mmCIF file of C-alpha atoms and ligand atoms in Angstrom:
data_model
loop_
_atom_site.group_PDB
_atom_site.id
_atom_site.type_symbol
_atom_site.label_atom_id
_atom_site.label_comp_id
_atom_site.label_asym_id
_atom_site.label_seq_id
_atom_site.Cartn_x
_atom_site.Cartn_y
_atom_site.Cartn_z
ATOM 1 C CA MET F 1 59.918 73.560 99.040
ATOM 2 C CA ILE F 2 61.848 74.653 95.983
ATOM 3 C CA TYR F 3 61.009 71.696 93.767
ATOM 4 C CA SER F 4 57.291 72.183 94.358
ATOM 5 C CA LYS F 5 57.713 75.814 93.278
ATOM 6 C CA MET F 6 59.343 74.604 90.066
ATOM 7 C CA LEU F 7 56.507 72.152 89.459
ATOM 8 C CA ALA F 8 53.846 74.771 90.184
ATOM 9 C CA ALA F 9 55.494 77.222 87.779
ATOM 10 C CA LYS F 10 55.602 74.558 85.084
ATOM 11 C CA ALA F 11 51.946 73.647 85.649
ATOM 12 C CA GLU F 12 50.997 77.329 85.328
ATOM 13 C CA LYS F 13 53.321 77.772 82.312
ATOM 14 C CA ARG F 14 55.286 80.439 84.195
ATOM 15 C CA LYS F 15 58.884 80.514 83.008
ATOM 16 C CA GLN F 16 61.616 81.092 85.582
ATOM 17 C CA ILE F 17 65.133 82.470 85.674
ATOM 18 C CA SER F 18 68.095 81.387 87.730
ATOM 19 C CA VAL F 19 71.157 83.546 88.237
ATOM 20 C CA LEU F 20 74.281 81.391 88.281
ATOM 21 C CA ILE F 21 76.947 82.584 90.667
ATOM 22 C CA ASP F 22 80.504 81.296 90.524
ATOM 23 C CA PRO F 23 81.659 82.016 94.101
ATOM 24 C CA ASP F 24 85.223 82.689 92.888
ATOM 25 C CA LYS F 25 84.347 85.522 90.577
ATOM 26 C CA PRO F 26 82.419 88.443 92.097
ATOM 27 C CA THR F 27 83.671 90.633 94.936
ATOM 28 C CA ILE F 28 81.458 90.910 98.017
ATOM 29 C CA ARG F 29 80.408 94.384 96.849
ATOM 30 C CA GLU F 30 79.443 93.043 93.412
ATOM 31 C CA LEU F 31 77.553 90.144 94.988
ATOM 32 C CA GLU F 32 75.637 92.481 97.270
ATOM 33 C CA SER F 33 74.497 94.655 94.423
ATOM 34 C CA LEU F 34 73.665 91.660 92.208
ATOM 35 C CA ALA F 35 71.604 90.112 95.025
ATOM 36 C CA GLN F 36 69.763 93.368 95.640
ATOM 37 C CA LEU F 37 69.082 93.812 91.935
ATOM 38 C CA ALA F 38 67.886 90.194 91.626
ATOM 39 C CA GLU F 39 65.538 90.795 94.558
ATOM 40 C CA ARG F 40 64.135 93.986 92.979
ATOM 41 C CA VAL F 41 63.505 92.403 89.591
ATOM 42 C CA LYS F 42 62.202 89.180 91.226
ATOM 43 C CA ALA F 43 64.599 86.618 89.785
ATOM 44 C CA ASP F 44 63.522 83.135 90.880
ATOM 45 C CA TYR F 45 66.667 81.347 92.073
ATOM 46 C CA PHE F 46 70.364 81.648 92.641
ATOM 47 C CA PHE F 47 72.338 78.624 91.505
ATOM 48 C CA VAL F 48 75.757 78.591 93.163
ATOM 49 C CA GLY F 49 78.713 76.507 92.034
ATOM 50 C CA GLY F 50 81.341 75.940 89.386
ATOM 51 C CA SER F 51 83.372 73.205 87.719
ATOM 52 C CA LEU F 52 86.452 74.184 89.696
ATOM 53 C CA LEU F 53 86.640 76.618 92.607
ATOM 54 C CA THR F 54 90.023 77.949 93.618
ATOM 55 C CA ASN F 55 89.004 80.002 96.662
ATOM 56 C CA ASP F 56 87.132 79.142 99.816
ATOM 57 C CA HIS F 57 84.334 81.632 99.120
ATOM 58 C CA LEU F 58 81.274 79.401 99.013
ATOM 59 C CA GLY F 59 80.086 80.136 102.563
ATOM 60 C CA ILE F 60 80.555 83.898 102.381
ATOM 61 C CA CYS F 61 78.966 83.924 98.949
ATOM 62 C CA ILE F 62 75.798 82.233 100.249
ATOM 63 C CA ASP F 63 75.741 84.468 103.351
ATOM 64 C CA THR F 64 75.961 87.562 101.154
ATOM 65 C CA LEU F 65 73.186 86.402 98.843
ATOM 66 C CA LYS F 66 70.968 85.556 101.808
ATOM 67 C CA SER F 67 71.532 88.796 103.655
ATOM 68 C CA ASN F 68 70.732 90.857 100.558
ATOM 69 C CA SER F 69 67.779 88.971 99.114
ATOM 70 C CA SER F 70 65.077 86.444 99.894
ATOM 71 C CA ILE F 71 65.694 84.455 96.702
ATOM 72 C CA PRO F 72 66.316 80.725 97.309
ATOM 73 C CA VAL F 73 69.932 79.602 97.012
ATOM 74 C CA VAL F 74 70.370 76.291 95.216
ATOM 75 C CA LEU F 75 73.740 74.561 95.094
ATOM 76 C CA PHE F 76 74.883 73.558 91.615
ATOM 77 C CA PRO F 77 77.955 71.628 92.703
ATOM 78 C CA GLY F 78 80.869 70.820 90.437
ATOM 79 C CA ASN F 79 82.192 68.432 93.095
ATOM 80 C CA ASN F 80 81.704 67.196 96.651
ATOM 81 C CA LEU F 81 83.537 70.161 98.169
ATOM 82 C CA GLN F 82 80.698 72.414 97.076
ATOM 83 C CA ILE F 83 78.150 71.303 99.647
ATOM 84 C CA SER F 84 77.022 73.865 102.213
ATOM 85 C CA ALA F 85 74.229 73.614 104.753
ATOM 86 C CA LYS F 86 73.755 77.379 104.383
ATOM 87 C CA ALA F 87 71.970 76.889 101.065
ATOM 88 C CA ASP F 88 68.317 75.951 100.688
ATOM 89 C CA ALA F 89 68.611 73.117 98.196
ATOM 90 C CA LEU F 90 71.064 71.146 96.117
ATOM 91 C CA LEU F 91 70.797 69.889 92.564
ATOM 92 C CA PHE F 92 71.946 66.286 93.004
ATOM 93 C CA LEU F 93 73.473 66.147 89.541
ATOM 94 C CA SER F 94 73.968 62.862 87.782
ATOM 95 C CA LEU F 95 75.884 63.427 84.551
ATOM 96 C CA ILE F 96 73.620 61.256 82.412
ATOM 97 C CA SER F 97 75.081 62.456 79.104
ATOM 98 C CA GLY F 98 78.451 60.939 80.035
ATOM 99 C CA ARG F 99 79.712 57.484 80.819
ATOM 100 C CA ASN F 100 81.912 58.400 83.746
ATOM 101 C CA ALA F 101 80.625 56.193 86.570
ATOM 102 C CA ASP F 102 82.021 58.540 89.194
ATOM 103 C CA MET F 103 79.862 61.402 87.889
ATOM 104 C CA LEU F 104 76.853 59.148 87.427
ATOM 105 C CA ILE F 105 76.815 57.642 90.936
ATOM 106 C CA GLY F 106 80.277 57.516 92.593
ATOM 107 C CA ARG F 107 80.422 61.059 94.004
ATOM 108 C CA HIS F 108 76.821 60.720 95.118
ATOM 109 C CA VAL F 109 77.625 57.751 97.333
ATOM 110 C CA ILE F 110 80.231 59.865 99.118
ATOM 111 C CA ALA F 111 77.879 62.845 99.481
ATOM 112 C CA ALA F 112 74.776 60.893 100.525
ATOM 113 C CA PRO F 113 75.420 60.582 104.298
ATOM 114 C CA TYR F 114 76.231 64.299 104.570
ATOM 115 C CA LEU F 115 73.134 65.263 102.633
ATOM 116 C CA LYS F 116 70.975 62.899 104.681
ATOM 117 C CA HIS F 117 71.940 64.730 107.863
ATOM 118 C CA SER F 118 71.616 68.200 106.396
ATOM 119 C CA LYS F 119 68.432 70.179 105.995
ATOM 120 C CA LEU F 120 69.152 70.742 102.323
ATOM 121 C CA GLU F 121 66.374 69.905 99.906
ATOM 122 C CA VAL F 122 67.996 67.390 97.573
ATOM 123 C CA ILE F 123 66.672 67.497 94.009
ATOM 124 C CA PRO F 124 67.742 64.585 91.759
ATOM 125 C CA THR F 125 68.745 66.158 88.456
ATOM 126 C CA GLY F 126 69.633 64.509 85.170
ATOM 127 C CA TYR F 127 72.464 66.705 83.931
ATOM 128 C CA MET F 128 73.101 66.651 80.184
ATOM 129 C CA LEU F 129 76.165 68.327 78.790
ATOM 130 C CA ILE F 130 75.706 69.404 75.173
ATOM 131 C CA GLU F 131 78.586 70.096 72.809
ATOM 132 C CA SER F 132 79.006 73.842 72.369
ATOM 133 C CA GLY F 133 81.821 74.632 69.941
ATOM 134 C CA LYS F 134 84.727 74.496 72.373
ATOM 135 C CA THR F 135 85.956 72.374 75.267
ATOM 136 C CA THR F 136 84.211 73.724 78.351
ATOM 137 C CA SER F 137 85.506 73.453 81.923
ATOM 138 C CA VAL F 138 82.740 71.029 82.814
ATOM 139 C CA GLU F 139 83.632 68.748 79.904
ATOM 140 C CA TYR F 140 87.268 68.653 80.921
ATOM 141 C CA MET F 141 86.680 68.403 84.670
ATOM 142 C CA SER F 142 83.994 65.733 84.374
ATOM 143 C CA ASN F 143 86.060 63.659 81.962
ATOM 144 C CA SER F 144 82.952 62.994 79.895
ATOM 145 C CA LEU F 145 81.912 63.470 76.286
ATOM 146 C CA PRO F 146 79.114 65.931 75.680
ATOM 147 C CA ILE F 147 76.170 65.003 73.449
ATOM 148 C CA PRO F 148 76.835 66.278 69.894
ATOM 149 C CA SER F 149 74.842 69.480 69.361
ATOM 150 C CA ASP F 150 72.947 68.130 66.347
ATOM 151 C CA LYS F 151 72.039 64.715 67.798
ATOM 152 C CA ASN F 152 68.560 65.503 69.058
ATOM 153 C CA ASP F 153 67.617 61.831 69.185
ATOM 154 C CA ILE F 154 70.455 61.065 71.626
ATOM 155 C CA ALA F 155 69.465 64.022 73.813
ATOM 156 C CA ILE F 156 65.807 62.992 73.783
ATOM 157 C CA CYS F 157 66.502 59.357 74.681
ATOM 158 C CA THR F 158 68.961 60.422 77.396
ATOM 159 C CA ALA F 159 66.375 62.731 78.955
ATOM 160 C CA MET F 160 63.687 60.035 78.716
ATOM 161 C CA ALA F 161 65.968 57.543 80.459
ATOM 162 C CA GLY F 162 66.763 60.124 83.139
ATOM 163 C CA GLU F 163 63.072 60.659 83.825
ATOM 164 C CA MET F 164 62.443 56.902 83.911
ATOM 165 C CA LEU F 165 65.280 56.531 86.418
ATOM 166 C CA GLY F 166 63.464 58.970 88.693
ATOM 167 C CA MET F 167 65.243 62.266 88.029
ATOM 168 C CA LYS F 168 63.078 65.247 88.978
ATOM 169 C CA LEU F 169 64.682 67.761 86.637
ATOM 170 C CA ILE F 170 66.539 67.683 83.341
ATOM 171 C CA TYR F 171 69.342 70.250 83.022
ATOM 172 C CA MET F 172 70.550 70.793 79.446
ATOM 173 C CA ASP F 173 73.820 72.675 79.667
ATOM 174 C CA ALA F 174 76.126 73.867 76.920
ATOM 175 C CA GLY F 175 78.580 74.752 79.706
ATOM 176 C CA SER F 176 79.522 78.088 81.149
ATOM 177 C CA GLY F 177 80.669 80.561 78.525
ATOM 178 C CA ALA F 178 79.616 78.217 75.707
ATOM 179 C CA LEU F 179 80.271 79.527 72.203
ATOM 180 C CA ASN F 180 76.988 78.054 70.995
ATOM 181 C CA PRO F 181 74.020 77.636 73.318
ATOM 182 C CA VAL F 182 71.834 74.510 73.168
ATOM 183 C CA GLN F 183 69.835 74.488 69.930
ATOM 184 C CA THR F 184 66.130 75.158 70.155
ATOM 185 C CA SER F 185 65.200 72.021 68.200
ATOM 186 C CA MET F 186 66.967 69.910 70.832
ATOM 187 C CA ILE F 187 65.213 71.716 73.701
ATOM 188 C CA GLN F 188 61.889 71.235 71.941
ATOM 189 C CA GLY F 189 62.535 67.537 71.343
ATOM 190 C CA VAL F 190 63.453 66.933 74.979
ATOM 191 C CA ASN F 191 60.515 68.937 76.286
ATOM 192 C CA ASN F 192 58.100 66.996 74.067
ATOM 193 C CA ASN F 193 59.304 63.731 75.534
ATOM 194 C CA VAL F 194 59.548 64.334 79.284
ATOM 195 C CA ARG F 195 57.103 65.719 81.825
ATOM 196 C CA ILE F 196 59.586 66.967 84.410
ATOM 197 C CA PRO F 197 60.837 70.577 84.315
ATOM 198 C CA VAL F 198 63.617 71.314 81.832
ATOM 199 C CA ILE F 199 66.428 73.699 82.787
ATOM 200 C CA VAL F 200 68.542 75.199 79.991
ATOM 201 C CA GLY F 201 71.817 77.090 80.358
ATOM 202 C CA GLY F 202 75.181 77.846 78.844
ATOM 203 C CA GLY F 203 76.025 80.749 76.555
ATOM 204 C CA ILE F 204 72.649 82.525 76.797
ATOM 205 C CA LYS F 205 73.406 86.198 76.265
ATOM 206 C CA THR F 206 70.210 87.905 75.139
ATOM 207 C CA PRO F 207 66.580 88.121 76.271
ATOM 208 C CA GLU F 208 65.590 87.083 72.730
ATOM 209 C CA LYS F 209 67.506 83.804 73.057
ATOM 210 C CA ALA F 210 65.989 83.181 76.490
ATOM 211 C CA ILE F 211 62.474 83.781 75.128
ATOM 212 C CA GLU F 212 63.136 81.509 72.163
ATOM 213 C CA ASN F 213 64.223 78.729 74.548
ATOM 214 C CA CYS F 214 61.163 79.227 76.750
ATOM 215 C CA ASN F 215 58.864 79.132 73.736
ATOM 216 C CA VAL F 216 60.129 75.680 72.785
ATOM 217 C CA GLY F 217 59.782 74.273 76.283
ATOM 218 C CA ALA F 218 62.581 75.422 78.611
ATOM 219 C CA ASP F 219 61.075 75.951 82.072
ATOM 220 C CA ILE F 220 64.053 77.555 83.798
ATOM 221 C CA ILE F 221 66.757 79.582 82.073
ATOM 222 C CA VAL F 222 70.167 79.801 83.746
ATOM 223 C CA VAL F 223 72.480 82.724 83.038
ATOM 224 C CA GLY F 224 75.892 83.246 84.589
ATOM 225 C CA ASN F 225 78.622 84.798 82.433
ATOM 226 C CA SER F 226 76.470 87.474 80.849
ATOM 227 C CA PHE F 227 75.396 88.841 84.232
ATOM 228 C CA GLU F 228 79.003 88.849 85.428
ATOM 229 C CA LYS F 229 79.890 91.099 82.500
ATOM 230 C CA HIS F 230 76.638 93.080 82.324
ATOM 231 C CA PRO F 231 74.683 92.955 85.607
ATOM 232 C CA GLU F 232 72.232 95.492 84.189
ATOM 233 C CA LEU F 233 71.035 92.783 81.765
ATOM 234 C CA LEU F 234 69.432 90.947 84.688
ATOM 235 C CA SER F 235 66.453 93.257 84.774
ATOM 236 C CA GLU F 236 65.682 92.953 81.054
ATOM 237 C CA MET F 237 66.325 89.196 80.989
ATOM 238 C CA THR F 238 64.085 88.529 83.998
ATOM 239 C CA ALA F 239 61.257 90.643 82.588
ATOM 240 C CA ALA F 240 61.558 88.886 79.231
ATOM 241 C CA ILE F 241 61.445 85.379 80.734
ATOM 242 C CA HIS F 242 58.560 86.248 83.063
ATOM 243 C CA SER F 243 56.611 87.688 80.142
ATOM 244 C CA VAL F 244 56.611 84.459 78.115
HETATM 245 C C1 LIG Q 301 76.599 76.941 83.111
HETATM 246 O O1 LIG Q 301 74.331 76.866 82.515
HETATM 247 C C2 LIG Q 301 75.290 77.624 83.131
HETATM 248 O O2 LIG Q 301 76.564 75.734 83.775
HETATM 249 C C3 LIG Q 301 75.342 79.064 82.686
HETATM 250 O O3 LIG Q 301 76.201 79.304 81.613
HETATM 251 O O4 LIG Q 301 77.691 81.151 82.368
HETATM 252 O O5 LIG Q 301 77.362 80.688 79.926
HETATM 253 O O6 LIG Q 301 75.545 81.708 81.281
HETATM 254 P P1 LIG Q 301 76.736 80.803 81.285
#
């Protein structure tokens, strides 16, 4: 089970890396080589999804990842169309930083019967969007306000409430391609106040930044954009995170 792997890694203080794949972006050839590289360097997870997909590539994307690596594929769905039984697990994201009822529970009601009949491991995840210096796709598409980047107290209380509501993960996201990643003081504050694993992503470009985040309590680092532009960074980033 994927969630038990996340818990075990946290208990052993092993930091993990997830490679975020937007199914629209890479070619099959690029995906194959990224999957093979991720397998060689022992990346921990693939997260697959996006705020808005404009092609029907989700299935082929998962097939390509699976036929070129043994790394678990976890859906990170921007909407209900991004559910596929080909994946191993799904982050059942409730947008707890926002006040859009549809993103908090509405979409979940629609997805629930499909998920119940699938073999997907469903992982309840408190998703917190953090302001990042520009309007991100997720902010616009989710029609929700992000938490201001300097309001650590709001982030901490939101994460605490998420844990009390039974979420199994907290995902702090500055959004894909964020100008400013989530600040370390906010990650530290959240980590000090919840026991569940903390995922951090959005705008992480360097191994140094990833290490800094891990040192203040991030358990899983998610990187998407940077690997799209510089796949060779995957090796260095994975080694850095695994060395913390
Ligand atoms: C976005 O956290 C992810 O949801 C990753 O962001 O693409 O900026 O690495 P980047």
